[in-house]
Amino acid sequence: MSSYFLCSHCYNWVRPYNGHCPECAAGIDVDQPDPPLDQLQSDIGDLISPLGPVRIPRRNLPGQGLLYATTRGLFFLPHRLEHVTRFEERHVGPPLLWRIAALMWSPLYFALFFFRSREVREVQVAEHRPQLLESHEGELLPELLMDNPGAFFLPLNSIRGIERRRDRWVIDRIYGGRVTVQADADKKLFDDRMCDHLDSPEWRHIVSRC
């Protein structure tokens, strides 16, 4: 199985196909150094605000995360997977031998109902935690893009149009397939934020429909 590489043209993590990016068809040289952070910062722009938690259908890459608005596009940052400890409580019945004996002596069968106890145990579970950034933390986006194969950036100049279709948003790119975004929490709040962002001066030349 081939490894993922960050395409320096469309800023998607991809598996190169015949030396090219399957998203934008640009050539990918796996031996070429990664783009410098200052270039990424310039291309990504300043962080404006989070639009909200979303789900994006993807194959083999995380599709649950936060969508951020920047001055130069949209930035998707997957939730961080953390292992946390929880305490679970369960009921513990009487020993097996007691239950067998109760089958042969009915008074013991009724007495077993009073011998039930509860047990508390520690369990390790995996949880997805949002990576919430404030507007002044925009300088972290280039490093997060470089370090997280699930993150991606959609440059404003790569988007042809964006529109709301029922319970989701469809982003039509100049190159590559369409990106479908679905709010993963408060849908109305997400829709309102997206519409406000699309009404900003930087986005008014994009064909959009709220």
mmCIF file with all atom_site columns, C-alpha atoms in Angstrom:
data_model
loop_
_atom_site.group_PDB
_atom_site.id
_atom_site.type_symbol
_atom_site.label_atom_id
_atom_site.label_alt_id
_atom_site.label_comp_id
_atom_site.label_asym_id
_atom_site.label_entity_id
_atom_site.label_seq_id
_atom_site.pdbx_PDB_ins_code
_atom_site.Cartn_x
_atom_site.Cartn_y
_atom_site.Cartn_z
_atom_site.occupancy
_atom_site.B_iso_or_equiv
_atom_site.pdbx_formal_charge
_atom_site.auth_seq_id
_atom_site.auth_comp_id
_atom_site.auth_asym_id
_atom_site.auth_atom_id
_atom_site.pdbx_PDB_model_num
ATOM 1   C CA . MET A 1 1   ? 0.000   0.000   0.000   1.00 0.00 ? 1   MET A CA 1
ATOM 2   C CA . SER A 1 2   ? 1.466   3.353   -1.036  1.00 0.00 ? 2   SER A CA 1
ATOM 3   C CA . SER A 1 3   ? 2.028   6.159   1.418   1.00 0.00 ? 3   SER A CA 1
ATOM 4   C CA . TYR A 1 4   ? 0.221   9.490   1.557   1.00 0.00 ? 4   TYR A CA 1
ATOM 5   C CA . PHE A 1 5   ? 1.962   12.684  0.460   1.00 0.00 ? 5   PHE A CA 1
ATOM 6   C CA . LEU A 1 6   ? 0.927   16.301  0.774   1.00 0.00 ? 6   LEU A CA 1
ATOM 7   C CA . CYS A 1 7   ? 0.370   17.756  -2.688  1.00 0.00 ? 7   CYS A CA 1
ATOM 8   C CA . SER A 1 8   ? 2.006   21.183  -2.756  1.00 0.00 ? 8   SER A CA 1
ATOM 9   C CA . HIS A 1 9   ? -0.426  22.352  -5.464  1.00 0.00 ? 9   HIS A CA 1
ATOM 10  C CA . CYS A 1 10  ? -3.859  21.560  -3.998  1.00 0.00 ? 10  CYS A CA 1
ATOM 11  C CA . TYR A 1 11  ? -2.856  20.893  -0.361  1.00 0.00 ? 11  TYR A CA 1
ATOM 12  C CA . ASN A 1 12  ? -4.561  17.518  -0.115  1.00 0.00 ? 12  ASN A CA 1
ATOM 13  C CA . TRP A 1 13  ? -2.967  14.398  1.328   1.00 0.00 ? 13  TRP A CA 1
ATOM 14  C CA . VAL A 1 14  ? -3.037  11.869  -1.501  1.00 0.00 ? 14  VAL A CA 1
ATOM 15  C CA . ARG A 1 15  ? -1.534  8.659   -2.786  1.00 0.00 ? 15  ARG A CA 1
ATOM 16  C CA . PRO A 1 16  ? 0.256   9.587   -6.029  1.00 0.00 ? 16  PRO A CA 1
ATOM 17  C CA . TYR A 1 17  ? -0.896  7.788   -9.156  1.00 0.00 ? 17  TYR A CA 1
ATOM 18  C CA . ASN A 1 18  ? 1.739   7.459   -11.885 1.00 0.00 ? 18  ASN A CA 1
ATOM 19  C CA . GLY A 1 19  ? 3.640   10.296  -10.267 1.00 0.00 ? 19  GLY A CA 1
ATOM 20  C CA . HIS A 1 20  ? 0.647   12.653  -10.246 1.00 0.00 ? 20  HIS A CA 1
ATOM 21  C CA . CYS A 1 21  ? -1.855  13.920  -7.706  1.00 0.00 ? 21  CYS A CA 1
ATOM 22  C CA . PRO A 1 22  ? -5.244  12.202  -8.202  1.00 0.00 ? 22  PRO A CA 1
ATOM 23  C CA . GLU A 1 23  ? -6.974  15.382  -6.993  1.00 0.00 ? 23  GLU A CA 1
ATOM 24  C CA . CYS A 1 24  ? -5.458  18.081  -9.218  1.00 0.00 ? 24  CYS A CA 1
ATOM 25  C CA . ALA A 1 25  ? -3.350  16.037  -11.683 1.00 0.00 ? 25  ALA A CA 1
ATOM 26  C CA . ALA A 1 26  ? -0.202  17.981  -10.767 1.00 0.00 ? 26  ALA A CA 1
ATOM 27  C CA . GLY A 1 27  ? 3.086   16.127  -10.715 1.00 0.00 ? 27  GLY A CA 1
ATOM 28  C CA . ILE A 1 28  ? 4.336   14.881  -7.343  1.00 0.00 ? 28  ILE A CA 1
ATOM 29  C CA . ASP A 1 29  ? 8.010   14.272  -6.718  1.00 0.00 ? 29  ASP A CA 1
ATOM 30  C CA . VAL A 1 30  ? 8.199   12.204  -3.523  1.00 0.00 ? 30  VAL A CA 1
ATOM 31  C CA . ASP A 1 31  ? 11.869  13.174  -3.144  1.00 0.00 ? 31  ASP A CA 1
ATOM 32  C CA . GLN A 1 32  ? 11.120  16.889  -3.227  1.00 0.00 ? 32  GLN A CA 1
ATOM 33  C CA . PRO A 1 33  ? 11.197  18.650  0.180   1.00 0.00 ? 33  PRO A CA 1
ATOM 34  C CA . ASP A 1 34  ? 7.913   19.703  1.729   1.00 0.00 ? 34  ASP A CA 1
ATOM 35  C CA . PRO A 1 35  ? 6.835   23.296  1.083   1.00 0.00 ? 35  PRO A CA 1
ATOM 36  C CA . PRO A 1 36  ? 8.246   25.722  3.662   1.00 0.00 ? 36  PRO A CA 1
ATOM 37  C CA . LEU A 1 37  ? 5.957   26.791  6.484   1.00 0.00 ? 37  LEU A CA 1
ATOM 38  C CA . ASP A 1 38  ? 6.065   30.460  5.507   1.00 0.00 ? 38  ASP A CA 1
ATOM 39  C CA . GLN A 1 39  ? 4.783   29.563  2.037   1.00 0.00 ? 39  GLN A CA 1
ATOM 40  C CA . LEU A 1 40  ? 1.980   27.503  3.559   1.00 0.00 ? 40  LEU A CA 1
ATOM 41  C CA . GLN A 1 41  ? 1.111   30.338  5.907   1.00 0.00 ? 41  GLN A CA 1
ATOM 42  C CA . SER A 1 42  ? 0.896   32.769  3.000   1.00 0.00 ? 42  SER A CA 1
ATOM 43  C CA . ASP A 1 43  ? -1.279  30.417  0.937   1.00 0.00 ? 43  ASP A CA 1
ATOM 44  C CA . ILE A 1 44  ? -3.592  29.481  3.829   1.00 0.00 ? 44  ILE A CA 1
ATOM 45  C CA . GLY A 1 45  ? -3.981  33.048  5.020   1.00 0.00 ? 45  GLY A CA 1
ATOM 46  C CA . ASP A 1 46  ? -5.227  34.234  8.384   1.00 0.00 ? 46  ASP A CA 1
ATOM 47  C CA . LEU A 1 47  ? -7.586  32.179  10.493  1.00 0.00 ? 47  LEU A CA 1
ATOM 48  C CA . ILE A 1 48  ? -10.996 33.844  10.725  1.00 0.00 ? 48  ILE A CA 1
ATOM 49  C CA . SER A 1 49  ? -13.093 31.436  12.797  1.00 0.00 ? 49  SER A CA 1
ATOM 50  C CA . PRO A 1 50  ? -14.350 27.862  13.029  1.00 0.00 ? 50  PRO A CA 1
ATOM 51  C CA . LEU A 1 51  ? -17.480 27.239  10.975  1.00 0.00 ? 51  LEU A CA 1
ATOM 52  C CA . GLY A 1 52  ? -18.325 24.174  13.030  1.00 0.00 ? 52  GLY A CA 1
ATOM 53  C CA . PRO A 1 53  ? -17.947 20.390  13.358  1.00 0.00 ? 53  PRO A CA 1
ATOM 54  C CA . VAL A 1 54  ? -18.566 18.531  10.099  1.00 0.00 ? 54  VAL A CA 1
ATOM 55  C CA . ARG A 1 55  ? -18.529 15.149  8.425   1.00 0.00 ? 55  ARG A CA 1
ATOM 56  C CA . ILE A 1 56  ? -16.909 14.728  5.013   1.00 0.00 ? 56  ILE A CA 1
ATOM 57  C CA . PRO A 1 57  ? -17.192 11.391  3.152   1.00 0.00 ? 57  PRO A CA 1
ATOM 58  C CA . ARG A 1 58  ? -13.634 10.183  2.535   1.00 0.00 ? 58  ARG A CA 1
ATOM 59  C CA . ARG A 1 59  ? -11.931 6.890   1.810   1.00 0.00 ? 59  ARG A CA 1
ATOM 60  C CA . ASN A 1 60  ? -9.219  5.719   4.241   1.00 0.00 ? 60  ASN A CA 1
ATOM 61  C CA . LEU A 1 61  ? -8.831  9.181   5.798   1.00 0.00 ? 61  LEU A CA 1
ATOM 62  C CA . PRO A 1 62  ? -10.696 10.706  8.757   1.00 0.00 ? 62  PRO A CA 1
ATOM 63  C CA . GLY A 1 63  ? -13.835 12.566  7.761   1.00 0.00 ? 63  GLY A CA 1
ATOM 64  C CA . GLN A 1 64  ? -14.973 13.919  11.114  1.00 0.00 ? 64  GLN A CA 1
ATOM 65  C CA . GLY A 1 65  ? -13.507 17.217  12.247  1.00 0.00 ? 65  GLY A CA 1
ATOM 66  C CA . LEU A 1 66  ? -13.764 21.005  12.341  1.00 0.00 ? 66  LEU A CA 1
ATOM 67  C CA . LEU A 1 67  ? -14.055 23.219  9.279   1.00 0.00 ? 67  LEU A CA 1
ATOM 68  C CA . TYR A 1 68  ? -12.305 26.573  9.577   1.00 0.00 ? 68  TYR A CA 1
ATOM 69  C CA . ALA A 1 69  ? -12.677 29.708  7.499   1.00 0.00 ? 69  ALA A CA 1
ATOM 70  C CA . THR A 1 70  ? -9.497  31.525  6.532   1.00 0.00 ? 70  THR A CA 1
ATOM 71  C CA . THR A 1 71  ? -8.890  34.600  4.420   1.00 0.00 ? 71  THR A CA 1
ATOM 72  C CA . ARG A 1 72  ? -7.754  32.367  1.547   1.00 0.00 ? 72  ARG A CA 1
ATOM 73  C CA . GLY A 1 73  ? -9.988  29.319  1.728   1.00 0.00 ? 73  GLY A CA 1
ATOM 74  C CA . LEU A 1 74  ? -11.378 26.531  3.903   1.00 0.00 ? 74  LEU A CA 1
ATOM 75  C CA . PHE A 1 75  ? -9.288  24.409  6.259   1.00 0.00 ? 75  PHE A CA 1
ATOM 76  C CA . PHE A 1 76  ? -10.405 20.985  7.506   1.00 0.00 ? 76  PHE A CA 1
ATOM 77  C CA . LEU A 1 77  ? -8.836  19.733  10.740  1.00 0.00 ? 77  LEU A CA 1
ATOM 78  C CA . PRO A 1 78  ? -9.788  16.195  11.844  1.00 0.00 ? 78  PRO A CA 1
ATOM 79  C CA . HIS A 1 79  ? -10.688 15.484  15.426  1.00 0.00 ? 79  HIS A CA 1
ATOM 80  C CA . ARG A 1 80  ? -7.861  14.174  17.564  1.00 0.00 ? 80  ARG A CA 1
ATOM 81  C CA . LEU A 1 81  ? -8.223  10.545  18.660  1.00 0.00 ? 81  LEU A CA 1
ATOM 82  C CA . GLU A 1 82  ? -7.550  10.161  22.377  1.00 0.00 ? 82  GLU A CA 1
ATOM 83  C CA . HIS A 1 83  ? -7.702  7.143   24.664  1.00 0.00 ? 83  HIS A CA 1
ATOM 84  C CA . VAL A 1 84  ? -9.403  7.974   27.936  1.00 0.00 ? 84  VAL A CA 1
ATOM 85  C CA . THR A 1 85  ? -10.256 5.992   31.047  1.00 0.00 ? 85  THR A CA 1
ATOM 86  C CA . ARG A 1 86  ? -13.863 5.488   32.033  1.00 0.00 ? 86  ARG A CA 1
ATOM 87  C CA . PHE A 1 87  ? -15.497 3.732   34.926  1.00 0.00 ? 87  PHE A CA 1
ATOM 88  C CA . GLU A 1 88  ? -18.261 1.273   34.109  1.00 0.00 ? 88  GLU A CA 1
ATOM 89  C CA . GLU A 1 89  ? -20.647 -0.245  36.579  1.00 0.00 ? 89  GLU A CA 1
ATOM 90  C CA . ARG A 1 90  ? -22.200 -3.658  36.095  1.00 0.00 ? 90  ARG A CA 1
ATOM 91  C CA . HIS A 1 91  ? -24.288 -6.061  38.115  1.00 0.00 ? 91  HIS A CA 1
ATOM 92  C CA . VAL A 1 92  ? -22.563 -9.225  39.299  1.00 0.00 ? 92  VAL A CA 1
ATOM 93  C CA . GLY A 1 93  ? -24.673 -12.305 39.983  1.00 0.00 ? 93  GLY A CA 1
ATOM 94  C CA . PRO A 1 94  ? -24.043 -15.075 42.524  1.00 0.00 ? 94  PRO A CA 1
ATOM 95  C CA . PRO A 1 95  ? -21.366 -17.743 41.882  1.00 0.00 ? 95  PRO A CA 1
ATOM 96  C CA . LEU A 1 96  ? -22.109 -20.477 39.365  1.00 0.00 ? 96  LEU A CA 1
ATOM 97  C CA . LEU A 1 97  ? -22.209 -23.231 42.030  1.00 0.00 ? 97  LEU A CA 1
ATOM 98  C CA . TRP A 1 98  ? -24.892 -21.344 43.911  1.00 0.00 ? 98  TRP A CA 1
ATOM 99  C CA . ARG A 1 99  ? -27.003 -21.064 40.793  1.00 0.00 ? 99  ARG A CA 1
ATOM 100 C CA . ILE A 1 100 ? -26.670 -24.777 40.118  1.00 0.00 ? 100 ILE A CA 1
ATOM 101 C CA . ALA A 1 101 ? -27.648 -25.578 43.704  1.00 0.00 ? 101 ALA A CA 1
ATOM 102 C CA . ALA A 1 102 ? -30.665 -23.289 43.387  1.00 0.00 ? 102 ALA A CA 1
ATOM 103 C CA . LEU A 1 103 ? -31.991 -25.467 40.589  1.00 0.00 ? 103 LEU A CA 1
ATOM 104 C CA . MET A 1 104 ? -32.223 -28.340 43.039  1.00 0.00 ? 104 MET A CA 1
ATOM 105 C CA . TRP A 1 105 ? -33.426 -26.417 46.107  1.00 0.00 ? 105 TRP A CA 1
ATOM 106 C CA . SER A 1 106 ? -36.095 -23.862 45.391  1.00 0.00 ? 106 SER A CA 1
ATOM 107 C CA . PRO A 1 107 ? -35.712 -21.754 48.596  1.00 0.00 ? 107 PRO A CA 1
ATOM 108 C CA . LEU A 1 108 ? -32.141 -20.981 47.548  1.00 0.00 ? 108 LEU A CA 1
ATOM 109 C CA . TYR A 1 109 ? -33.402 -19.866 44.128  1.00 0.00 ? 109 TYR A CA 1
ATOM 110 C CA . PHE A 1 110 ? -35.446 -17.047 45.655  1.00 0.00 ? 110 PHE A CA 1
ATOM 111 C CA . ALA A 1 111 ? -32.623 -16.141 48.022  1.00 0.00 ? 111 ALA A CA 1
ATOM 112 C CA . LEU A 1 112 ? -30.245 -15.534 45.094  1.00 0.00 ? 112 LEU A CA 1
ATOM 113 C CA . PHE A 1 113 ? -32.082 -12.318 44.241  1.00 0.00 ? 113 PHE A CA 1
ATOM 114 C CA . PHE A 1 114 ? -30.679 -10.796 47.445  1.00 0.00 ? 114 PHE A CA 1
ATOM 115 C CA . PHE A 1 115 ? -27.073 -11.750 46.649  1.00 0.00 ? 115 PHE A CA 1
ATOM 116 C CA . ARG A 1 116 ? -26.638 -9.562  43.604  1.00 0.00 ? 116 ARG A CA 1
ATOM 117 C CA . SER A 1 117 ? -23.864 -6.978  43.789  1.00 0.00 ? 117 SER A CA 1
ATOM 118 C CA . ARG A 1 118 ? -22.379 -4.247  41.636  1.00 0.00 ? 118 ARG A CA 1
ATOM 119 C CA . GLU A 1 119 ? -18.853 -4.044  40.267  1.00 0.00 ? 119 GLU A CA 1
ATOM 120 C CA . VAL A 1 120 ? -17.013 -0.958  39.041  1.00 0.00 ? 120 VAL A CA 1
ATOM 121 C CA . ARG A 1 121 ? -14.143 -1.404  36.592  1.00 0.00 ? 121 ARG A CA 1
ATOM 122 C CA . GLU A 1 122 ? -11.847 0.794   34.517  1.00 0.00 ? 122 GLU A CA 1
ATOM 123 C CA . VAL A 1 123 ? -12.055 0.589   30.726  1.00 0.00 ? 123 VAL A CA 1
ATOM 124 C CA . GLN A 1 124 ? -10.042 2.323   28.001  1.00 0.00 ? 124 GLN A CA 1
ATOM 125 C CA . VAL A 1 125 ? -12.127 3.892   25.248  1.00 0.00 ? 125 VAL A CA 1
ATOM 126 C CA . ALA A 1 126 ? -11.211 5.943   22.172  1.00 0.00 ? 126 ALA A CA 1
ATOM 127 C CA . GLU A 1 127 ? -12.811 9.366   21.821  1.00 0.00 ? 127 GLU A CA 1
ATOM 128 C CA . HIS A 1 128 ? -12.660 11.989  19.088  1.00 0.00 ? 128 HIS A CA 1
ATOM 129 C CA . ARG A 1 129 ? -11.755 15.397  20.510  1.00 0.00 ? 129 ARG A CA 1
ATOM 130 C CA . PRO A 1 130 ? -12.177 18.578  18.409  1.00 0.00 ? 130 PRO A CA 1
ATOM 131 C CA . GLN A 1 131 ? -9.011  20.625  17.895  1.00 0.00 ? 131 GLN A CA 1
ATOM 132 C CA . LEU A 1 132 ? -10.447 24.057  18.572  1.00 0.00 ? 132 LEU A CA 1
ATOM 133 C CA . LEU A 1 133 ? -8.272  27.018  17.617  1.00 0.00 ? 133 LEU A CA 1
ATOM 134 C CA . GLU A 1 134 ? -8.757  30.694  18.373  1.00 0.00 ? 134 GLU A CA 1
ATOM 135 C CA . SER A 1 135 ? -8.354  33.308  15.643  1.00 0.00 ? 135 SER A CA 1
ATOM 136 C CA . HIS A 1 136 ? -4.911  34.317  16.968  1.00 0.00 ? 136 HIS A CA 1
ATOM 137 C CA . GLU A 1 137 ? -3.660  30.729  16.589  1.00 0.00 ? 137 GLU A CA 1
ATOM 138 C CA . GLY A 1 138 ? -3.734  30.740  12.798  1.00 0.00 ? 138 GLY A CA 1
ATOM 139 C CA . GLU A 1 139 ? 0.037   30.313  12.638  1.00 0.00 ? 139 GLU A CA 1
ATOM 140 C CA . LEU A 1 140 ? -0.504  26.726  13.805  1.00 0.00 ? 140 LEU A CA 1
ATOM 141 C CA . LEU A 1 141 ? -2.406  25.729  10.651  1.00 0.00 ? 141 LEU A CA 1
ATOM 142 C CA . PRO A 1 142 ? 0.660   25.094  8.423   1.00 0.00 ? 142 PRO A CA 1
ATOM 143 C CA . GLU A 1 143 ? 2.194   22.725  10.979  1.00 0.00 ? 143 GLU A CA 1
ATOM 144 C CA . LEU A 1 144 ? -1.136  20.983  11.549  1.00 0.00 ? 144 LEU A CA 1
ATOM 145 C CA . LEU A 1 145 ? -1.483  20.490  7.804   1.00 0.00 ? 145 LEU A CA 1
ATOM 146 C CA . MET A 1 146 ? 2.029   19.070  7.535   1.00 0.00 ? 146 MET A CA 1
ATOM 147 C CA . ASP A 1 147 ? 1.738   16.784  10.568  1.00 0.00 ? 147 ASP A CA 1
ATOM 148 C CA . ASN A 1 148 ? -1.768  15.423  10.063  1.00 0.00 ? 148 ASN A CA 1
ATOM 149 C CA . PRO A 1 149 ? -2.501  13.373  6.907   1.00 0.00 ? 149 PRO A CA 1
ATOM 150 C CA . GLY A 1 150 ? -6.201  13.812  7.568   1.00 0.00 ? 150 GLY A CA 1
ATOM 151 C CA . ALA A 1 151 ? -6.088  17.616  7.299   1.00 0.00 ? 151 ALA A CA 1
ATOM 152 C CA . PHE A 1 152 ? -6.543  19.451  4.014   1.00 0.00 ? 152 PHE A CA 1
ATOM 153 C CA . PHE A 1 153 ? -6.907  22.975  2.696   1.00 0.00 ? 153 PHE A CA 1
ATOM 154 C CA . LEU A 1 154 ? -9.205  24.181  -0.077  1.00 0.00 ? 154 LEU A CA 1
ATOM 155 C CA . PRO A 1 155 ? -7.719  27.352  -1.599  1.00 0.00 ? 155 PRO A CA 1
ATOM 156 C CA . LEU A 1 156 ? -10.250 29.984  -2.512  1.00 0.00 ? 156 LEU A CA 1
ATOM 157 C CA . ASN A 1 157 ? -8.925  30.139  -6.088  1.00 0.00 ? 157 ASN A CA 1
ATOM 158 C CA . SER A 1 158 ? -9.572  26.408  -6.503  1.00 0.00 ? 158 SER A CA 1
ATOM 159 C CA . ILE A 1 159 ? -13.303 26.668  -5.773  1.00 0.00 ? 159 ILE A CA 1
ATOM 160 C CA . ARG A 1 160 ? -15.742 27.196  -8.628  1.00 0.00 ? 160 ARG A CA 1
ATOM 161 C CA . GLY A 1 161 ? -18.933 27.278  -6.590  1.00 0.00 ? 161 GLY A CA 1
ATOM 162 C CA . ILE A 1 162 ? -20.539 26.266  -3.318  1.00 0.00 ? 162 ILE A CA 1
ATOM 163 C CA . GLU A 1 163 ? -24.179 25.673  -2.524  1.00 0.00 ? 163 GLU A CA 1
ATOM 164 C CA . ARG A 1 164 ? -26.422 24.245  0.153   1.00 0.00 ? 164 ARG A CA 1
ATOM 165 C CA . ARG A 1 165 ? -28.419 21.175  -0.786  1.00 0.00 ? 165 ARG A CA 1
ATOM 166 C CA . ARG A 1 166 ? -30.866 20.148  1.894   1.00 0.00 ? 166 ARG A CA 1
ATOM 167 C CA . ASP A 1 167 ? -28.772 19.009  4.859   1.00 0.00 ? 167 ASP A CA 1
ATOM 168 C CA . ARG A 1 168 ? -25.329 19.432  3.279   1.00 0.00 ? 168 ARG A CA 1
ATOM 169 C CA . TRP A 1 169 ? -23.040 21.766  1.383   1.00 0.00 ? 169 TRP A CA 1
ATOM 170 C CA . VAL A 1 170 ? -21.452 20.861  -1.944  1.00 0.00 ? 170 VAL A CA 1
ATOM 171 C CA . ILE A 1 171 ? -18.161 22.501  -2.913  1.00 0.00 ? 171 ILE A CA 1
ATOM 172 C CA . ASP A 1 172 ? -17.474 22.397  -6.637  1.00 0.00 ? 172 ASP A CA 1
ATOM 173 C CA . ARG A 1 173 ? -13.748 22.612  -7.347  1.00 0.00 ? 173 ARG A CA 1
ATOM 174 C CA . ILE A 1 174 ? -12.032 23.730  -10.515 1.00 0.00 ? 174 ILE A CA 1
ATOM 175 C CA . TYR A 1 175 ? -9.964  20.559  -10.353 1.00 0.00 ? 175 TYR A CA 1
ATOM 176 C CA . GLY A 1 176 ? -10.750 17.330  -8.546  1.00 0.00 ? 176 GLY A CA 1
ATOM 177 C CA . GLY A 1 177 ? -14.091 15.990  -7.444  1.00 0.00 ? 177 GLY A CA 1
ATOM 178 C CA . ARG A 1 178 ? -16.725 17.769  -5.433  1.00 0.00 ? 178 ARG A CA 1
ATOM 179 C CA . VAL A 1 179 ? -16.401 17.944  -1.662  1.00 0.00 ? 179 VAL A CA 1
ATOM 180 C CA . THR A 1 180 ? -19.552 17.280  0.358   1.00 0.00 ? 180 THR A CA 1
ATOM 181 C CA . VAL A 1 181 ? -19.747 18.800  3.821   1.00 0.00 ? 181 VAL A CA 1
ATOM 182 C CA . GLN A 1 182 ? -22.417 17.961  6.394   1.00 0.00 ? 182 GLN A CA 1
ATOM 183 C CA . ALA A 1 183 ? -22.833 19.718  9.741   1.00 0.00 ? 183 ALA A CA 1
ATOM 184 C CA . ASP A 1 184 ? -22.157 17.343  12.626  1.00 0.00 ? 184 ASP A CA 1
ATOM 185 C CA . ALA A 1 185 ? -23.841 19.376  15.377  1.00 0.00 ? 185 ALA A CA 1
ATOM 186 C CA . ASP A 1 186 ? -26.031 22.486  15.255  1.00 0.00 ? 186 ASP A CA 1
ATOM 187 C CA . LYS A 1 187 ? -26.986 22.540  11.559  1.00 0.00 ? 187 LYS A CA 1
ATOM 188 C CA . LYS A 1 188 ? -28.668 25.952  11.639  1.00 0.00 ? 188 LYS A CA 1
ATOM 189 C CA . LEU A 1 189 ? -25.675 27.560  13.336  1.00 0.00 ? 189 LEU A CA 1
ATOM 190 C CA . PHE A 1 190 ? -23.319 26.036  10.792  1.00 0.00 ? 190 PHE A CA 1
ATOM 191 C CA . ASP A 1 191 ? -25.502 27.165  7.873   1.00 0.00 ? 191 ASP A CA 1
ATOM 192 C CA . ASP A 1 192 ? -25.699 30.704  9.254   1.00 0.00 ? 192 ASP A CA 1
ATOM 193 C CA . ARG A 1 193 ? -21.926 30.891  9.683   1.00 0.00 ? 193 ARG A CA 1
ATOM 194 C CA . MET A 1 194 ? -21.316 29.527  6.203   1.00 0.00 ? 194 MET A CA 1
ATOM 195 C CA . CYS A 1 195 ? -23.742 31.998  4.607   1.00 0.00 ? 195 CYS A CA 1
ATOM 196 C CA . ASP A 1 196 ? -22.175 34.905  6.478   1.00 0.00 ? 196 ASP A CA 1
ATOM 197 C CA . HIS A 1 197 ? -18.721 33.798  5.351   1.00 0.00 ? 197 HIS A CA 1
ATOM 198 C CA . LEU A 1 198 ? -19.807 33.454  1.721   1.00 0.00 ? 198 LEU A CA 1
ATOM 199 C CA . ASP A 1 199 ? -21.125 36.991  1.887   1.00 0.00 ? 199 ASP A CA 1
ATOM 200 C CA . SER A 1 200 ? -17.687 38.359  2.807   1.00 0.00 ? 200 SER A CA 1
ATOM 201 C CA . PRO A 1 201 ? -15.829 40.409  0.141   1.00 0.00 ? 201 PRO A CA 1
ATOM 202 C CA . GLU A 1 202 ? -13.263 37.643  -0.534  1.00 0.00 ? 202 GLU A CA 1
ATOM 203 C CA . TRP A 1 203 ? -15.997 35.145  -1.452  1.00 0.00 ? 203 TRP A CA 1
ATOM 204 C CA . ARG A 1 204 ? -18.442 37.279  -3.411  1.00 0.00 ? 204 ARG A CA 1
ATOM 205 C CA . HIS A 1 205 ? -16.920 36.306  -6.763  1.00 0.00 ? 205 HIS A CA 1
ATOM 206 C CA . ILE A 1 206 ? -17.608 32.623  -6.010  1.00 0.00 ? 206 ILE A CA 1
ATOM 207 C CA . VAL A 1 207 ? -20.887 31.266  -7.320  1.00 0.00 ? 207 VAL A CA 1
ATOM 208 C CA . SER A 1 208 ? -22.782 30.371  -4.161  1.00 0.00 ? 208 SER A CA 1
ATOM 209 C CA . ARG A 1 209 ? -26.301 29.618  -2.991  1.00 0.00 ? 209 ARG A CA 1
ATOM 210 C CA . CYS A 1 210 ? -27.383 29.487  0.642   1.00 0.00 ? 210 CYS A CA 1
#
